[in-house]
Tab-separated table of C-alpha atoms (C1' of nucleotides) and ligand atoms in Angstrom:
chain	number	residue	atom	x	y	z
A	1	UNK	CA	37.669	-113.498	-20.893
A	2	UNK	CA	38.191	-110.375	-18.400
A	3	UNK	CA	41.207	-109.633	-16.822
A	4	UNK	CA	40.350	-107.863	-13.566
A	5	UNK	CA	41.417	-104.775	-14.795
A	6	UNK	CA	39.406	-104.781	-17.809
A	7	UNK	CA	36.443	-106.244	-15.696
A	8	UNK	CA	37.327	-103.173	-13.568
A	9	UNK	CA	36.582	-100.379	-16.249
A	10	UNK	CA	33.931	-101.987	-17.609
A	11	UNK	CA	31.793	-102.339	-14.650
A	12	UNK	CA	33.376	-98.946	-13.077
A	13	UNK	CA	34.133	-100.970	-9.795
A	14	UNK	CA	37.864	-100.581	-8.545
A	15	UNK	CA	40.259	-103.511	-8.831
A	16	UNK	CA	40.647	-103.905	-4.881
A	17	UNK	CA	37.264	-103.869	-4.438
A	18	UNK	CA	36.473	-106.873	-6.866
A	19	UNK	CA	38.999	-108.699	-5.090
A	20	UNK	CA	37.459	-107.535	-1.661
A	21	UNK	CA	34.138	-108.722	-3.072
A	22	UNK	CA	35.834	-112.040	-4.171
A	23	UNK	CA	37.155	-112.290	-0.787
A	24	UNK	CA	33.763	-111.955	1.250
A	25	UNK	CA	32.061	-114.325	-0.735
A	26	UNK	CA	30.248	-111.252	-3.339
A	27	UNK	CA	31.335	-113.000	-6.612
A	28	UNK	CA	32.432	-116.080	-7.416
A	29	UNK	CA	36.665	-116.573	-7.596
A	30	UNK	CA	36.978	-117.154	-11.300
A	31	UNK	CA	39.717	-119.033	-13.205
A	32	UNK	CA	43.211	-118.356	-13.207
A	33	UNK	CA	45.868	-117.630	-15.609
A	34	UNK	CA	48.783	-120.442	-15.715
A	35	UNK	CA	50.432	-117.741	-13.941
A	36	UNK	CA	47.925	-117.116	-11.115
A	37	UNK	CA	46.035	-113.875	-12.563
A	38	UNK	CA	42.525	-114.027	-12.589
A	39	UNK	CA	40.367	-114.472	-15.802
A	40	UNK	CA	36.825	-113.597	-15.616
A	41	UNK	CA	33.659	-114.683	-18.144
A	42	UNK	CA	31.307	-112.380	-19.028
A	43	UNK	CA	28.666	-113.475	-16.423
A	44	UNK	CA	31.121	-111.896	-14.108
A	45	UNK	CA	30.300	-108.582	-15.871
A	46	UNK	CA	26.489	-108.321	-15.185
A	47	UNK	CA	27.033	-109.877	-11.635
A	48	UNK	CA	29.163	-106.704	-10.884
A	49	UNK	CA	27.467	-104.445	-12.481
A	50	UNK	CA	24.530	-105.473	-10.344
A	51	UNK	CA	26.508	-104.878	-7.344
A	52	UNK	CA	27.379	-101.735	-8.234
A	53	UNK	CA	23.918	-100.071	-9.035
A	54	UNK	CA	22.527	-101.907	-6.208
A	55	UNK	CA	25.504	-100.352	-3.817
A	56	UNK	CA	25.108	-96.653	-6.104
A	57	UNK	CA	21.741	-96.915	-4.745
A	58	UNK	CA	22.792	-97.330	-1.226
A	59	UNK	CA	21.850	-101.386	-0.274
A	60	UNK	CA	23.799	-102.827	1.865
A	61	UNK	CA	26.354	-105.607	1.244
A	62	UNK	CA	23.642	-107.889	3.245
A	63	UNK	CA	20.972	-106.833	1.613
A	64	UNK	CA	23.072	-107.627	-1.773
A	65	UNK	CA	23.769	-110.710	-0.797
A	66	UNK	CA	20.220	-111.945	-0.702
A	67	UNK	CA	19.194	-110.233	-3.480
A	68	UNK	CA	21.988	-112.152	-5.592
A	69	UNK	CA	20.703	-115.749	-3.727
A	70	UNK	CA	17.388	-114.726	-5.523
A	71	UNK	CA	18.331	-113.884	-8.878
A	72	UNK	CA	19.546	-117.011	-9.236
A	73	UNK	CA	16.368	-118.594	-8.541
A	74	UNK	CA	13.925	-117.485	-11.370
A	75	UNK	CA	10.901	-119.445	-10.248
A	76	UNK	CA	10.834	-118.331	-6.537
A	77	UNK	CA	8.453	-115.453	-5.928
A	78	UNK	CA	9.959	-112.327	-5.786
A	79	UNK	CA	8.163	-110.632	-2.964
A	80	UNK	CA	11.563	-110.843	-0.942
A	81	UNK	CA	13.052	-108.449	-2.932
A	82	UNK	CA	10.265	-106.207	-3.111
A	83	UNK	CA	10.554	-106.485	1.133
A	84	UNK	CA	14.412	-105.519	0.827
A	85	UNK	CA	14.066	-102.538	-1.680
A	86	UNK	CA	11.122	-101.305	0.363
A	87	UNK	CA	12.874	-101.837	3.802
A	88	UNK	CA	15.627	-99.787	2.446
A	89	UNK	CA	13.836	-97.162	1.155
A	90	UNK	CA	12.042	-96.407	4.360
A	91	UNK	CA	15.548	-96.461	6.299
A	92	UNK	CA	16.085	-93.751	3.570
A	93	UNK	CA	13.471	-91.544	4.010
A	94	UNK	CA	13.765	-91.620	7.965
A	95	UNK	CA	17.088	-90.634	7.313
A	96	UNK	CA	16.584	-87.603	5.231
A	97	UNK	CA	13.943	-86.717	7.658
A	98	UNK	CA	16.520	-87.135	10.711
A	99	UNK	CA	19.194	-84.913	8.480
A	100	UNK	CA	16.646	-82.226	7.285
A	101	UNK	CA	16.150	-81.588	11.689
A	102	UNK	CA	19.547	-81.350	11.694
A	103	UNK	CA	19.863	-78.874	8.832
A	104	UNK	CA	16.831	-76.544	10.265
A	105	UNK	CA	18.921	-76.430	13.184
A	106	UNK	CA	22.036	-76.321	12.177
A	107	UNK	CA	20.532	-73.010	9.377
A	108	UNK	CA	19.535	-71.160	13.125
A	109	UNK	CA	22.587	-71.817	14.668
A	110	UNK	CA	24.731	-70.309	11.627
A	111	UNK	CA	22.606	-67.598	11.315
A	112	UNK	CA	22.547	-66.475	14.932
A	113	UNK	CA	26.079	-64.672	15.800
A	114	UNK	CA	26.908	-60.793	15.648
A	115	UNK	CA	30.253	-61.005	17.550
A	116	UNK	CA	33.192	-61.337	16.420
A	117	UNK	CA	35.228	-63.184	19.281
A	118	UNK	CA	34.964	-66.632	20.544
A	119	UNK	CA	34.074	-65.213	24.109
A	120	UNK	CA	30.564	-64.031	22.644
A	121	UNK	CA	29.459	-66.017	19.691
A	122	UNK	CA	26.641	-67.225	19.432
A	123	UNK	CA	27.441	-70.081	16.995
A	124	UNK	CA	29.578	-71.880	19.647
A	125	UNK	CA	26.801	-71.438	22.195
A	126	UNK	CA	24.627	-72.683	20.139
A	127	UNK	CA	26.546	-75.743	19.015
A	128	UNK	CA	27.259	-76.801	22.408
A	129	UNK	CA	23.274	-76.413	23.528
A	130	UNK	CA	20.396	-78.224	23.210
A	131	UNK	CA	17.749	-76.559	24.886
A	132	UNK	CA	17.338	-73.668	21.603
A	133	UNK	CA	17.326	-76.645	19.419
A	134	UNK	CA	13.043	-77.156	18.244
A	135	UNK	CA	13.622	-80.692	17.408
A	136	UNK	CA	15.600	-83.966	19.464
A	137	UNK	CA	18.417	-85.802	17.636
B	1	UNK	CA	33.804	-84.683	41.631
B	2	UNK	CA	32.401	-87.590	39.017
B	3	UNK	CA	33.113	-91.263	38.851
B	4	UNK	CA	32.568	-91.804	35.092
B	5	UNK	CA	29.975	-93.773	35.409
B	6	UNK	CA	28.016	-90.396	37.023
B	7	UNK	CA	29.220	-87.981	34.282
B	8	UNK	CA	28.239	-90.934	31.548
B	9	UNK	CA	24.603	-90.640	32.629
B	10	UNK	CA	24.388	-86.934	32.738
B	11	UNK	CA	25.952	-85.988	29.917
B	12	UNK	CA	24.517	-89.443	28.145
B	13	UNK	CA	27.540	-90.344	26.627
B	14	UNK	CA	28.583	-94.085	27.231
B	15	UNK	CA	31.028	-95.306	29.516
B	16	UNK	CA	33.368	-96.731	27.060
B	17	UNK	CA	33.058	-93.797	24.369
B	18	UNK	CA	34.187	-90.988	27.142
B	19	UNK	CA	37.329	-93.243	27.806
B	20	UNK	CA	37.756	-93.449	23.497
B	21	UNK	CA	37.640	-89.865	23.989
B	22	UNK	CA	39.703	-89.702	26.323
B	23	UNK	CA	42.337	-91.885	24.164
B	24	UNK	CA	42.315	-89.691	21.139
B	25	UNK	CA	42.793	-86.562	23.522
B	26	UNK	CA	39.643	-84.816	22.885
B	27	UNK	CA	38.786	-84.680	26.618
B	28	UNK	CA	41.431	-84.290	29.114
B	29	UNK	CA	42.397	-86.904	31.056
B	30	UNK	CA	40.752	-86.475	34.611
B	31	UNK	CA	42.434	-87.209	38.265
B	32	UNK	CA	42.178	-90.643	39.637
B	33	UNK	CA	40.909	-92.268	42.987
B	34	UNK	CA	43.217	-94.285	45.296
B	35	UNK	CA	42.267	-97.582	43.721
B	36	UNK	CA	43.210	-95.675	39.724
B	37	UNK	CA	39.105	-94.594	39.120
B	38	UNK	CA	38.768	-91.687	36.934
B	39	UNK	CA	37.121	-88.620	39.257
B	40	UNK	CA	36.161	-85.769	36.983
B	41	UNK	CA	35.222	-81.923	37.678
B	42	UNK	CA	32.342	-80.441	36.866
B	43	UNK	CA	33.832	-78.619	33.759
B	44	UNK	CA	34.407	-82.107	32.325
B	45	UNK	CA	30.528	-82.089	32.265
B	46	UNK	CA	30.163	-79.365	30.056
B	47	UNK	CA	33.191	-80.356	27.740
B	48	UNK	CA	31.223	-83.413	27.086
B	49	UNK	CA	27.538	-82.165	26.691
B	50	UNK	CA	28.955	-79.627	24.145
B	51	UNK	CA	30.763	-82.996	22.859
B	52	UNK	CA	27.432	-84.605	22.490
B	53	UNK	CA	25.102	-81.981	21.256
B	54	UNK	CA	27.871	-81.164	18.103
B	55	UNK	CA	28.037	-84.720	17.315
B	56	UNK	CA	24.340	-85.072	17.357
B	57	UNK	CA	24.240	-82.496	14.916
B	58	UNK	CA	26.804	-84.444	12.640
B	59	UNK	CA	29.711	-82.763	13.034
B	60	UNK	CA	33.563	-84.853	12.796
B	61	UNK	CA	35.566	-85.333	15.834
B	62	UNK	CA	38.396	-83.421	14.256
B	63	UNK	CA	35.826	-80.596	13.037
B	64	UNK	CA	34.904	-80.575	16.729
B	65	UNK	CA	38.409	-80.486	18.444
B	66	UNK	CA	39.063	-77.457	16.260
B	67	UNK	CA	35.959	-75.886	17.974
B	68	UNK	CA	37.208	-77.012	21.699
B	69	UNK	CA	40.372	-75.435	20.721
B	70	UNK	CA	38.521	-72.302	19.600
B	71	UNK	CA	36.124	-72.131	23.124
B	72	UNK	CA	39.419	-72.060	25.123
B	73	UNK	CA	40.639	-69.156	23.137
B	74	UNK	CA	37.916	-66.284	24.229
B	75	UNK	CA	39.737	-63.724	22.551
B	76	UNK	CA	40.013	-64.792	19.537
B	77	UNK	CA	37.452	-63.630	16.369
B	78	UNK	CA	35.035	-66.820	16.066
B	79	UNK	CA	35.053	-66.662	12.529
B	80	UNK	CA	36.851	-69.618	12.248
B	81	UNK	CA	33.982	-71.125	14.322
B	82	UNK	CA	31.142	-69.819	11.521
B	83	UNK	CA	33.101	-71.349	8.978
B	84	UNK	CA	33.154	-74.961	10.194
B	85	UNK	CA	29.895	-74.760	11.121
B	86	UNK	CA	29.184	-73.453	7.441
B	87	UNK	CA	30.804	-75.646	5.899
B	88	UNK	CA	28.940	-78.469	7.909
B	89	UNK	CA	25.362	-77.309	6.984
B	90	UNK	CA	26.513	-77.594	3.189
B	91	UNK	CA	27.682	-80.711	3.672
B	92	UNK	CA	24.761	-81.843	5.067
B	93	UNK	CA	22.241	-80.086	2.468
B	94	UNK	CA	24.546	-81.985	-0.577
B	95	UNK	CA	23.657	-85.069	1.176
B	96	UNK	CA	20.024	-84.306	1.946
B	97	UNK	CA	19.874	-83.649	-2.214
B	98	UNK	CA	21.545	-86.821	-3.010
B	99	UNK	CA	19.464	-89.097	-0.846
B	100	UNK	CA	16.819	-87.063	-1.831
B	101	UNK	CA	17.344	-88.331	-5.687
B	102	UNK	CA	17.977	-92.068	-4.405
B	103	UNK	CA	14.845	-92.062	-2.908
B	104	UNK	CA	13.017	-90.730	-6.132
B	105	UNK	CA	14.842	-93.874	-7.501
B	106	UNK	CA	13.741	-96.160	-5.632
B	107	UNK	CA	10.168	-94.880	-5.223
B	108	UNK	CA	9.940	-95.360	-9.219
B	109	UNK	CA	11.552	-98.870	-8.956
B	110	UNK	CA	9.534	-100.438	-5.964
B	111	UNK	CA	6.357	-99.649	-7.747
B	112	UNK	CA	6.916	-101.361	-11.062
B	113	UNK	CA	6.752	-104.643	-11.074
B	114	UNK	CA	3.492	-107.139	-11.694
B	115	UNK	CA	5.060	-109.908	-11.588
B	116	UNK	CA	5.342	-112.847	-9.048
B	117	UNK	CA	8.254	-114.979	-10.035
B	118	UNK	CA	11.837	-113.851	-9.855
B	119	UNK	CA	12.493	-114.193	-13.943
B	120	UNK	CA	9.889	-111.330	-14.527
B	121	UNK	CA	10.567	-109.193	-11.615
B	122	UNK	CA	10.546	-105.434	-12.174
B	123	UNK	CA	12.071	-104.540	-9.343
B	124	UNK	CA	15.471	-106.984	-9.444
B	125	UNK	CA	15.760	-105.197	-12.969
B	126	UNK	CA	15.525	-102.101	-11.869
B	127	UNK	CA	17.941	-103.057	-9.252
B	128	UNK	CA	20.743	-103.484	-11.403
B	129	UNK	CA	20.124	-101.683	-14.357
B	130	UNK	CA	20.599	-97.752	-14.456
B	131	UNK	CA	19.749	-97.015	-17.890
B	132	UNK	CA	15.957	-96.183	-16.543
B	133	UNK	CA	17.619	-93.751	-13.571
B	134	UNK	CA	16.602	-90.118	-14.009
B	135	UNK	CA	19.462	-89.067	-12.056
B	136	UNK	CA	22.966	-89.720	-11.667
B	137	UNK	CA	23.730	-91.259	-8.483
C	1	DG	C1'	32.086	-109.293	55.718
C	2	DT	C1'	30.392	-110.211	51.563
C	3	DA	C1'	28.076	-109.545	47.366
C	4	DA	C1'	26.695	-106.601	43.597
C	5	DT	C1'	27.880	-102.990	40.947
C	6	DT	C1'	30.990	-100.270	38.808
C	7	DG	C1'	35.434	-99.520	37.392
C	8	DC	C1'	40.114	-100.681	35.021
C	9	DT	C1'	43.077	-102.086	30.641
C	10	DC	C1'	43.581	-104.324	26.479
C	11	DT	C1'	42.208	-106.480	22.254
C	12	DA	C1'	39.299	-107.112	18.530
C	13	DG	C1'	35.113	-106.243	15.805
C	14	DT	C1'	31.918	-103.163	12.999
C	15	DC	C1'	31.203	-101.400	7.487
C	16	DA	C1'	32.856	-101.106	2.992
C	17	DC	C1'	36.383	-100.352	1.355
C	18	DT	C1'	41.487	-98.102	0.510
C	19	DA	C1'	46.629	-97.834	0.724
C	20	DG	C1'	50.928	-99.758	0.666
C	21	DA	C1'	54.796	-103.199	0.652
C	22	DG	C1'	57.158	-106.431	-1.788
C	23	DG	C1'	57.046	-109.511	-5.259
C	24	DT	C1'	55.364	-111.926	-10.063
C	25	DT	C1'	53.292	-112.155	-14.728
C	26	DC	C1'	51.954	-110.342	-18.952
C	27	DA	C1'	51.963	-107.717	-23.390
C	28	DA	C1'	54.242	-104.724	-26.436
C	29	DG	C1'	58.113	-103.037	-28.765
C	30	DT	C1'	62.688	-103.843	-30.580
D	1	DA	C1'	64.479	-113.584	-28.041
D	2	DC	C1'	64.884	-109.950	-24.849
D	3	DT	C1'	63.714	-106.069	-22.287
D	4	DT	C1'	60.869	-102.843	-20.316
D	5	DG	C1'	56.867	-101.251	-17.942
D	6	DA	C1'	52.231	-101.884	-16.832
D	7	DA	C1'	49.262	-104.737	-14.632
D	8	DC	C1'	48.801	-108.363	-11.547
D	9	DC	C1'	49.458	-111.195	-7.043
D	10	DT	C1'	49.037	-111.731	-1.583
D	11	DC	C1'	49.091	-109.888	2.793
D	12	DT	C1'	48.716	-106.434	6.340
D	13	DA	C1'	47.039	-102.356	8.205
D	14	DG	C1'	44.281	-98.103	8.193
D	15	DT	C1'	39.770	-95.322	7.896
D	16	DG	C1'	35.591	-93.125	11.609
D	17	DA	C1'	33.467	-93.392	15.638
D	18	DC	C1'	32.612	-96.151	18.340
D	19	DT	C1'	31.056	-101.111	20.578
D	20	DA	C1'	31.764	-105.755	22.728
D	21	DG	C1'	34.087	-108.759	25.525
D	22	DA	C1'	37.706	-110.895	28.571
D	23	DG	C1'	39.767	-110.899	32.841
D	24	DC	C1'	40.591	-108.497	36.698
D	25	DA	C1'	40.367	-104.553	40.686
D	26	DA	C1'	37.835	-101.081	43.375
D	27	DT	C1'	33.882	-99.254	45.425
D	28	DT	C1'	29.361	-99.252	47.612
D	29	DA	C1'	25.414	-101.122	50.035
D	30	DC	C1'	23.554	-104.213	53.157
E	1	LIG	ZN1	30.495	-66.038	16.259
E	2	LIG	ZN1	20.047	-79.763	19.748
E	3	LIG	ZN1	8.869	-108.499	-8.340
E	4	LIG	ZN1	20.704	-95.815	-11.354
DNA sequence: GTAATTGCTCTAGTCACTAGAGGTTCAAGT
DNA sequence: ACTTGAACCTCTAGTGACTAGAGCAATTAC
């Protein structure tokens, strides 16, 4: 038996956010004190620290969600979870594409002044101009 | 003279996000029609496309209202301007670097499992287990 | 003149929490 | 047994940068 606080630094997962996850349905409410405080089992431990790798790693709440619906299901086939990490790793690797543009461009525009006043730099120009830029965003 | 509807689709901003601008002050707010329509000058147009073209690069609204403050100031040295700008491009390379070692992650933990149930699946393991990370994340 | 489009304000919703107010319960020390 | 202080409770509101929708008014085109 967990108090949230102690359920807190053992799964590394901040007391208001347990309760948020309580709240939107994440974890299960547990038992209660006489005097209203929650009391967790340990089942409550691994559940969270699911949660938390799987939200370290950058899932979304959603995609947690169904991921949870399925672990509790050990004879269903497991291909929808292989769909959901996949899905989310391609959203990640369009993403670092998308922010390596932005940091080639971003590189040329820093690079690119040799005033020293607003009225002439080059930066500024730069930053409010598309048509240097090699790449859309 | 604009309605906002015209200055929306050349400076392809939306209709509703120049008036949120508008609201937290980072564009001024234009003259009005007769009948209380918004009519803007062409000036407004450039405001916004440099607006649009720094937030497409991923810079904060309050990073860019320091830079609008900056443009109106020609005199002043623009160093301020490099540094934001600086500042934004290491931002954005710390971020490239950690999504960079979320995808190695999850590269290694989509292609490990052989299984086809949910009880034996590699991957929901791997989900919520970071003992077998490389990195920290 | 009338109908379609565009405009107006205001409120609330998004995501995943975080902060704070104002009060209650628990555990430890005396 | 009593007191102190830490941890707990609920509830509301705030974050960033918009987006959606309701309910109405103005403009434009035919
Ligand atoms: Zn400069
Ligand atoms: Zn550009
Ligand atoms: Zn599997
Ligand atoms: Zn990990």
């Amino acid at each position: 038996m967990f108090s949230i606080g102690q359920l807190s630094s053992q799964a590394q997962v901040k007391v208001p956010t347990i309760r948020y996850y309580e709240d939107i349905g994440l974890i299960d409410p547990p038992h209660r004190s006489e005097g209203n405080q929650r009391r967790y089992e340990p089942d409550a431990l691994s559940r969270l620290t699911f949660i938390r790798h799987a939200r370290d790693l950058g899932l979304s709440i959603d995609a947690i969600k169904d991921l949870i619906v399925l672990n509790a299901n050990p004879d269903m086939p497991c291909k929808e979870a292989h769909v959901i990490a996949n899905q989310h790793l391609k959203d990640l690797q369009r993403k670092i594409t998308q922010l390596q543009q932005l940091s080639v461009e971003l590189t040329r525009i820093t690079q690119n002044c040799n005033s020293d006043t607003v009225g002439h730099c080059k930066v500024l120009e730069a930053l409010g101009d598309h048509s240097s830029c090699k790449t859309d965003h």
